[in-house]
């Protein structure tokens, strides 16, 4: 399969067997070791329905050598080229009995180091001392996200569902999409596989119905230099 073409045409692609069983078990071990000993950390969010670690690659940097194995490095370079760096990472753990769901949306914000007046950067927010802003769509169009699946994810335990090719429409309001004429795909991914998607792809997640856990490492990438002294707050160069 030509994954570059599928990402361009549909806004996403799924690739199996990127990680071995041993690599997944090592990632789980590293994550569990940190989460058990740092329950008061403010970048950790825990509820009955969701456990999340923001700035994941900074909180558990030991995972990076396992995440960026030869398979993933080859996929990134062959699909997008060189020069990309991490701009954001989040670990999601959707527990077995989770009733948490996410409505259809586009990923419109980026994390930056400070708030300042910059042309065409708008809708500023701050959460846990982290500034977020909506950049010009040209920046979002060039970025991509990789979701690493630590558990097999199906339609019954909250797999992402997407509106195919919706990334090509630019920034739009969900009510302006005609669902009658759109194609929806449920993105089931096997343990050790990845999903690559574009930020402007409309995506959502249903509630878990089969009491099976779903753990995902979500990493966003860019190669864009931000203007006027603004900088990516989580920028980490690896490749």
mmCIF file of C-alpha atoms in Angstrom:
data_model
loop_
_atom_site.group_PDB
_atom_site.id
_atom_site.type_symbol
_atom_site.label_atom_id
_atom_site.label_comp_id
_atom_site.label_asym_id
_atom_site.label_seq_id
_atom_site.Cartn_x
_atom_site.Cartn_y
_atom_site.Cartn_z
ATOM 1 C CA UNK A 1 0.000 0.000 0.000
ATOM 2 C CA UNK A 2 1.182 3.545 -0.781
ATOM 3 C CA UNK A 3 0.750 5.167 2.619
ATOM 4 C CA UNK A 4 1.757 8.634 1.378
ATOM 5 C CA UNK A 5 -0.976 8.555 -1.250
ATOM 6 C CA UNK A 6 -3.548 7.317 1.246
ATOM 7 C CA UNK A 7 -2.675 10.099 3.705
ATOM 8 C CA UNK A 8 -2.938 12.700 0.944
ATOM 9 C CA UNK A 9 -6.219 11.313 -0.411
ATOM 10 C CA UNK A 10 -8.008 10.130 2.734
ATOM 11 C CA UNK A 11 -6.213 12.029 5.504
ATOM 12 C CA UNK A 12 -5.018 8.909 7.331
ATOM 13 C CA UNK A 13 -3.425 5.480 7.006
ATOM 14 C CA UNK A 14 -3.007 2.423 9.256
ATOM 15 C CA UNK A 15 0.207 0.381 9.392
ATOM 16 C CA UNK A 16 0.418 -2.929 11.271
ATOM 17 C CA UNK A 17 3.400 -4.561 12.990
ATOM 18 C CA UNK A 18 5.499 -1.445 13.571
ATOM 19 C CA UNK A 19 6.402 -2.682 17.060
ATOM 20 C CA UNK A 20 7.264 -6.138 18.355
ATOM 21 C CA UNK A 21 5.615 -7.669 21.409
ATOM 22 C CA UNK A 22 8.849 -7.043 23.349
ATOM 23 C CA UNK A 23 8.907 -3.356 22.400
ATOM 24 C CA UNK A 24 5.283 -2.898 23.474
ATOM 25 C CA UNK A 25 5.925 -4.656 26.786
ATOM 26 C CA UNK A 26 8.938 -2.418 27.407
ATOM 27 C CA UNK A 27 6.849 0.702 26.741
ATOM 28 C CA UNK A 28 4.146 -0.536 29.121
ATOM 29 C CA UNK A 29 6.742 -1.232 31.815
ATOM 30 C CA UNK A 30 8.283 2.244 31.518
ATOM 31 C CA UNK A 31 4.883 3.942 31.605
ATOM 32 C CA UNK A 32 3.622 1.955 34.578
ATOM 33 C CA UNK A 33 6.808 2.574 36.537
ATOM 34 C CA UNK A 34 6.426 6.344 36.186
ATOM 35 C CA UNK A 35 2.662 6.517 36.713
ATOM 36 C CA UNK A 36 2.779 4.465 39.888
ATOM 37 C CA UNK A 37 5.389 6.768 41.442
ATOM 38 C CA UNK A 38 4.147 10.171 40.252
ATOM 39 C CA UNK A 39 0.408 10.214 40.876
ATOM 40 C CA UNK A 40 0.503 13.894 41.969
ATOM 41 C CA UNK A 41 2.171 15.145 38.783
ATOM 42 C CA UNK A 42 0.151 18.013 37.273
ATOM 43 C CA UNK A 43 0.701 16.794 33.696
ATOM 44 C CA UNK A 44 -1.126 13.580 34.638
ATOM 45 C CA UNK A 45 -4.896 13.593 34.356
ATOM 46 C CA UNK A 46 -6.811 10.777 35.984
ATOM 47 C CA UNK A 47 -10.524 10.047 36.192
ATOM 48 C CA UNK A 48 -12.744 6.991 36.101
ATOM 49 C CA UNK A 49 -12.994 7.311 32.328
ATOM 50 C CA UNK A 50 -9.533 8.449 31.308
ATOM 51 C CA UNK A 51 -5.928 8.553 32.372
ATOM 52 C CA UNK A 52 -3.671 10.837 30.365
ATOM 53 C CA UNK A 53 -0.060 12.019 30.498
ATOM 54 C CA UNK A 54 0.575 15.310 28.714
ATOM 55 C CA UNK A 55 4.078 16.160 27.472
ATOM 56 C CA UNK A 56 4.596 12.397 27.440
ATOM 57 C CA UNK A 57 7.990 12.415 25.700
ATOM 58 C CA UNK A 58 9.325 14.817 28.334
ATOM 59 C CA UNK A 59 7.775 13.003 31.290
ATOM 60 C CA UNK A 60 9.078 9.585 30.192
ATOM 61 C CA UNK A 61 11.993 10.257 27.798
ATOM 62 C CA UNK A 62 13.204 6.671 28.268
ATOM 63 C CA UNK A 63 10.399 5.589 25.930
ATOM 64 C CA UNK A 64 11.775 7.484 22.934
ATOM 65 C CA UNK A 65 14.416 4.941 21.936
ATOM 66 C CA UNK A 66 11.695 2.277 21.778
ATOM 67 C CA UNK A 67 9.104 4.488 20.056
ATOM 68 C CA UNK A 68 11.531 5.629 17.355
ATOM 69 C CA UNK A 69 12.654 2.201 16.290
ATOM 70 C CA UNK A 70 13.962 1.473 12.802
ATOM 71 C CA UNK A 71 10.458 0.743 11.513
ATOM 72 C CA UNK A 72 8.985 4.084 12.610
ATOM 73 C CA UNK A 73 11.987 6.110 11.489
ATOM 74 C CA UNK A 74 11.794 4.529 8.029
ATOM 75 C CA UNK A 75 8.040 5.141 7.832
ATOM 76 C CA UNK A 76 8.395 8.830 8.730
ATOM 77 C CA UNK A 77 11.251 9.459 6.297
ATOM 78 C CA UNK A 78 9.704 7.554 3.389
ATOM 79 C CA UNK A 79 6.271 9.127 3.927
ATOM 80 C CA UNK A 80 7.124 12.735 4.829
ATOM 81 C CA UNK A 81 10.862 13.230 4.349
ATOM 82 C CA UNK A 82 13.393 14.631 6.810
ATOM 83 C CA UNK A 83 13.387 17.607 9.146
ATOM 84 C CA UNK A 84 10.337 16.836 11.272
ATOM 85 C CA UNK A 85 10.378 17.131 15.063
ATOM 86 C CA UNK A 86 7.982 16.353 17.921
ATOM 87 C CA UNK A 87 5.699 19.254 18.849
ATOM 88 C CA UNK A 88 3.347 17.526 21.285
ATOM 89 C CA UNK A 89 2.783 14.093 22.804
ATOM 90 C CA UNK A 90 0.043 12.630 24.985
ATOM 91 C CA UNK A 91 -0.467 9.156 26.431
ATOM 92 C CA UNK A 92 -4.118 8.104 26.625
ATOM 93 C CA UNK A 93 -5.355 5.193 28.708
ATOM 94 C CA UNK A 94 -9.055 4.558 28.192
ATOM 95 C CA UNK A 95 -9.940 2.061 30.961
ATOM 96 C CA UNK A 96 -12.057 -1.038 30.495
ATOM 97 C CA UNK A 97 -15.279 0.517 31.809
ATOM 98 C CA UNK A 98 -14.758 3.946 30.297
ATOM 99 C CA UNK A 99 -17.818 5.852 29.121
ATOM 100 C CA UNK A 100 -15.673 8.701 27.807
ATOM 101 C CA UNK A 101 -16.238 9.751 24.225
ATOM 102 C CA UNK A 102 -15.087 12.567 21.954
ATOM 103 C CA UNK A 103 -17.322 14.280 19.397
ATOM 104 C CA UNK A 104 -16.181 14.976 15.844
ATOM 105 C CA UNK A 105 -13.523 17.698 15.679
ATOM 106 C CA UNK A 106 -10.355 18.857 13.950
ATOM 107 C CA UNK A 107 -7.066 19.344 15.864
ATOM 108 C CA UNK A 108 -6.731 23.095 15.424
ATOM 109 C CA UNK A 109 -4.296 24.186 18.131
ATOM 110 C CA UNK A 110 -0.574 23.876 18.738
ATOM 111 C CA UNK A 111 1.379 24.171 22.003
ATOM 112 C CA UNK A 112 3.700 27.177 22.227
ATOM 113 C CA UNK A 113 6.070 28.647 24.812
ATOM 114 C CA UNK A 114 4.374 32.014 25.404
ATOM 115 C CA UNK A 115 1.426 34.206 24.479
ATOM 116 C CA UNK A 116 2.149 37.086 22.139
ATOM 117 C CA UNK A 117 0.496 39.051 19.361
ATOM 118 C CA UNK A 118 1.267 37.283 16.089
ATOM 119 C CA UNK A 119 -0.674 37.831 12.888
ATOM 120 C CA UNK A 120 -3.123 35.003 12.060
ATOM 121 C CA UNK A 121 -2.484 33.221 15.382
ATOM 122 C CA UNK A 122 -5.747 33.257 17.322
ATOM 123 C CA UNK A 123 -8.016 31.590 19.892
ATOM 124 C CA UNK A 124 -5.411 31.535 22.653
ATOM 125 C CA UNK A 125 -5.935 29.256 25.660
ATOM 126 C CA UNK A 126 -3.868 28.184 28.660
ATOM 127 C CA UNK A 127 -4.128 24.852 30.457
ATOM 128 C CA UNK A 128 -1.742 23.590 33.143
ATOM 129 C CA UNK A 129 0.720 26.402 32.346
ATOM 130 C CA UNK A 130 0.659 25.379 28.699
ATOM 131 C CA UNK A 131 -0.197 27.966 26.027
ATOM 132 C CA UNK A 132 -2.161 26.790 22.996
ATOM 133 C CA UNK A 133 -3.103 28.735 19.899
ATOM 134 C CA UNK A 134 -4.695 28.169 16.509
ATOM 135 C CA UNK A 135 -2.052 28.854 13.834
ATOM 136 C CA UNK A 136 -2.656 29.577 10.138
ATOM 137 C CA UNK A 137 -4.053 26.529 8.368
ATOM 138 C CA UNK A 138 -0.888 26.226 6.249
ATOM 139 C CA UNK A 139 1.004 25.121 9.358
ATOM 140 C CA UNK A 140 -1.673 22.573 10.291
ATOM 141 C CA UNK A 141 -1.829 21.255 6.723
ATOM 142 C CA UNK A 142 1.877 20.412 6.792
ATOM 143 C CA UNK A 143 1.828 18.707 10.211
ATOM 144 C CA UNK A 144 0.950 15.087 10.968
ATOM 145 C CA UNK A 145 0.111 12.901 13.958
ATOM 146 C CA UNK A 146 1.154 9.331 14.737
ATOM 147 C CA UNK A 147 -0.941 7.255 17.144
ATOM 148 C CA UNK A 148 0.880 4.209 18.547
ATOM 149 C CA UNK A 149 -1.465 1.465 19.701
ATOM 150 C CA UNK A 150 -0.392 -0.393 22.823
ATOM 151 C CA UNK A 151 -3.653 -2.371 22.784
ATOM 152 C CA UNK A 152 -5.732 -3.654 19.893
ATOM 153 C CA UNK A 153 -8.369 -1.027 19.210
ATOM 154 C CA UNK A 154 -11.727 -1.920 17.654
ATOM 155 C CA UNK A 155 -15.126 -0.356 17.141
ATOM 156 C CA UNK A 156 -16.108 -1.810 20.519
ATOM 157 C CA UNK A 157 -13.422 -0.151 22.642
ATOM 158 C CA UNK A 158 -13.276 3.360 21.314
ATOM 159 C CA UNK A 159 -11.408 3.185 18.010
ATOM 160 C CA UNK A 160 -11.212 6.519 16.226
ATOM 161 C CA UNK A 161 -13.770 7.131 13.526
ATOM 162 C CA UNK A 162 -12.941 9.634 10.813
ATOM 163 C CA UNK A 163 -14.554 11.464 7.914
ATOM 164 C CA UNK A 164 -12.478 10.432 4.901
ATOM 165 C CA UNK A 165 -10.799 13.282 3.010
ATOM 166 C CA UNK A 166 -12.201 15.928 5.373
ATOM 167 C CA UNK A 167 -8.653 17.249 5.886
ATOM 168 C CA UNK A 168 -8.766 18.634 2.344
ATOM 169 C CA UNK A 169 -11.596 21.058 3.155
ATOM 170 C CA UNK A 170 -9.496 23.365 5.325
ATOM 171 C CA UNK A 171 -10.802 24.599 8.684
ATOM 172 C CA UNK A 172 -14.565 24.122 8.714
ATOM 173 C CA UNK A 173 -17.349 23.938 11.274
ATOM 174 C CA UNK A 174 -18.767 20.462 11.798
ATOM 175 C CA UNK A 175 -22.309 21.643 11.052
ATOM 176 C CA UNK A 176 -21.138 22.608 7.572
ATOM 177 C CA UNK A 177 -20.264 19.007 6.727
ATOM 178 C CA UNK A 178 -22.983 17.105 4.901
ATOM 179 C CA UNK A 179 -22.784 13.689 6.567
ATOM 180 C CA UNK A 180 -25.171 12.259 3.986
ATOM 181 C CA UNK A 181 -22.499 12.588 1.324
ATOM 182 C CA UNK A 182 -19.416 11.859 3.460
ATOM 183 C CA UNK A 183 -17.627 8.544 4.009
ATOM 184 C CA UNK A 184 -16.997 7.524 7.615
ATOM 185 C CA UNK A 185 -14.329 4.958 8.541
ATOM 186 C CA UNK A 186 -13.785 3.263 11.903
ATOM 187 C CA UNK A 187 -10.019 2.949 12.292
ATOM 188 C CA UNK A 188 -9.375 -0.392 13.946
ATOM 189 C CA UNK A 189 -5.673 -0.857 14.732
ATOM 190 C CA UNK A 190 -3.931 -3.971 16.039
ATOM 191 C CA UNK A 191 -1.618 -3.926 19.043
ATOM 192 C CA UNK A 192 1.812 -2.767 17.869
ATOM 193 C CA UNK A 193 0.376 -0.925 14.879
ATOM 194 C CA UNK A 194 0.079 2.784 14.194
ATOM 195 C CA UNK A 195 -2.361 5.220 12.664
ATOM 196 C CA UNK A 196 -1.020 8.303 10.898
ATOM 197 C CA UNK A 197 -3.433 11.195 10.409
ATOM 198 C CA UNK A 198 -3.562 14.838 9.401
ATOM 199 C CA UNK A 199 -4.671 17.383 12.033
ATOM 200 C CA UNK A 200 -7.515 18.748 9.902
ATOM 201 C CA UNK A 201 -9.078 15.298 9.469
ATOM 202 C CA UNK A 202 -12.386 15.223 11.348
ATOM 203 C CA UNK A 203 -12.174 12.474 13.975
ATOM 204 C CA UNK A 204 -14.172 11.229 16.951
ATOM 205 C CA UNK A 205 -14.219 8.370 19.454
ATOM 206 C CA UNK A 206 -17.121 6.376 20.845
ATOM 207 C CA UNK A 207 -17.619 4.929 24.296
ATOM 208 C CA UNK A 208 -16.150 1.546 25.164
ATOM 209 C CA UNK A 209 -18.728 -1.253 25.038
ATOM 210 C CA UNK A 210 -16.675 -4.451 25.388
ATOM 211 C CA UNK A 211 -14.757 -3.758 28.631
ATOM 212 C CA UNK A 212 -11.388 -3.846 26.868
ATOM 213 C CA UNK A 213 -8.671 -1.344 27.644
ATOM 214 C CA UNK A 214 -7.332 1.049 25.001
ATOM 215 C CA UNK A 215 -3.912 2.678 25.433
ATOM 216 C CA UNK A 216 -2.494 5.001 22.778
ATOM 217 C CA UNK A 217 0.596 7.215 22.505
ATOM 218 C CA UNK A 218 -0.335 10.283 20.444
ATOM 219 C CA UNK A 219 2.596 12.240 18.933
ATOM 220 C CA UNK A 220 2.336 15.361 16.758
ATOM 221 C CA UNK A 221 5.057 16.417 14.286
ATOM 222 C CA UNK A 222 6.010 19.533 12.340
ATOM 223 C CA UNK A 223 8.970 21.018 10.495
ATOM 224 C CA UNK A 224 7.608 24.558 10.551
ATOM 225 C CA UNK A 225 9.534 27.468 12.059
ATOM 226 C CA UNK A 226 7.076 29.665 13.955
ATOM 227 C CA UNK A 227 7.210 33.444 13.348
ATOM 228 C CA UNK A 228 8.150 36.438 15.490
ATOM 229 C CA UNK A 229 10.051 34.605 18.213
ATOM 230 C CA UNK A 230 7.218 32.197 18.974
ATOM 231 C CA UNK A 231 8.419 28.657 19.657
ATOM 232 C CA UNK A 232 6.927 25.175 20.002
ATOM 233 C CA UNK A 233 6.793 24.501 23.747
ATOM 234 C CA UNK A 234 7.433 20.747 23.480
ATOM 235 C CA UNK A 235 9.811 20.802 20.506
ATOM 236 C CA UNK A 236 12.107 17.777 20.488
ATOM 237 C CA UNK A 237 14.303 16.938 17.505
ATOM 238 C CA UNK A 238 14.994 13.259 17.006
ATOM 239 C CA UNK A 239 15.383 12.508 13.313
#
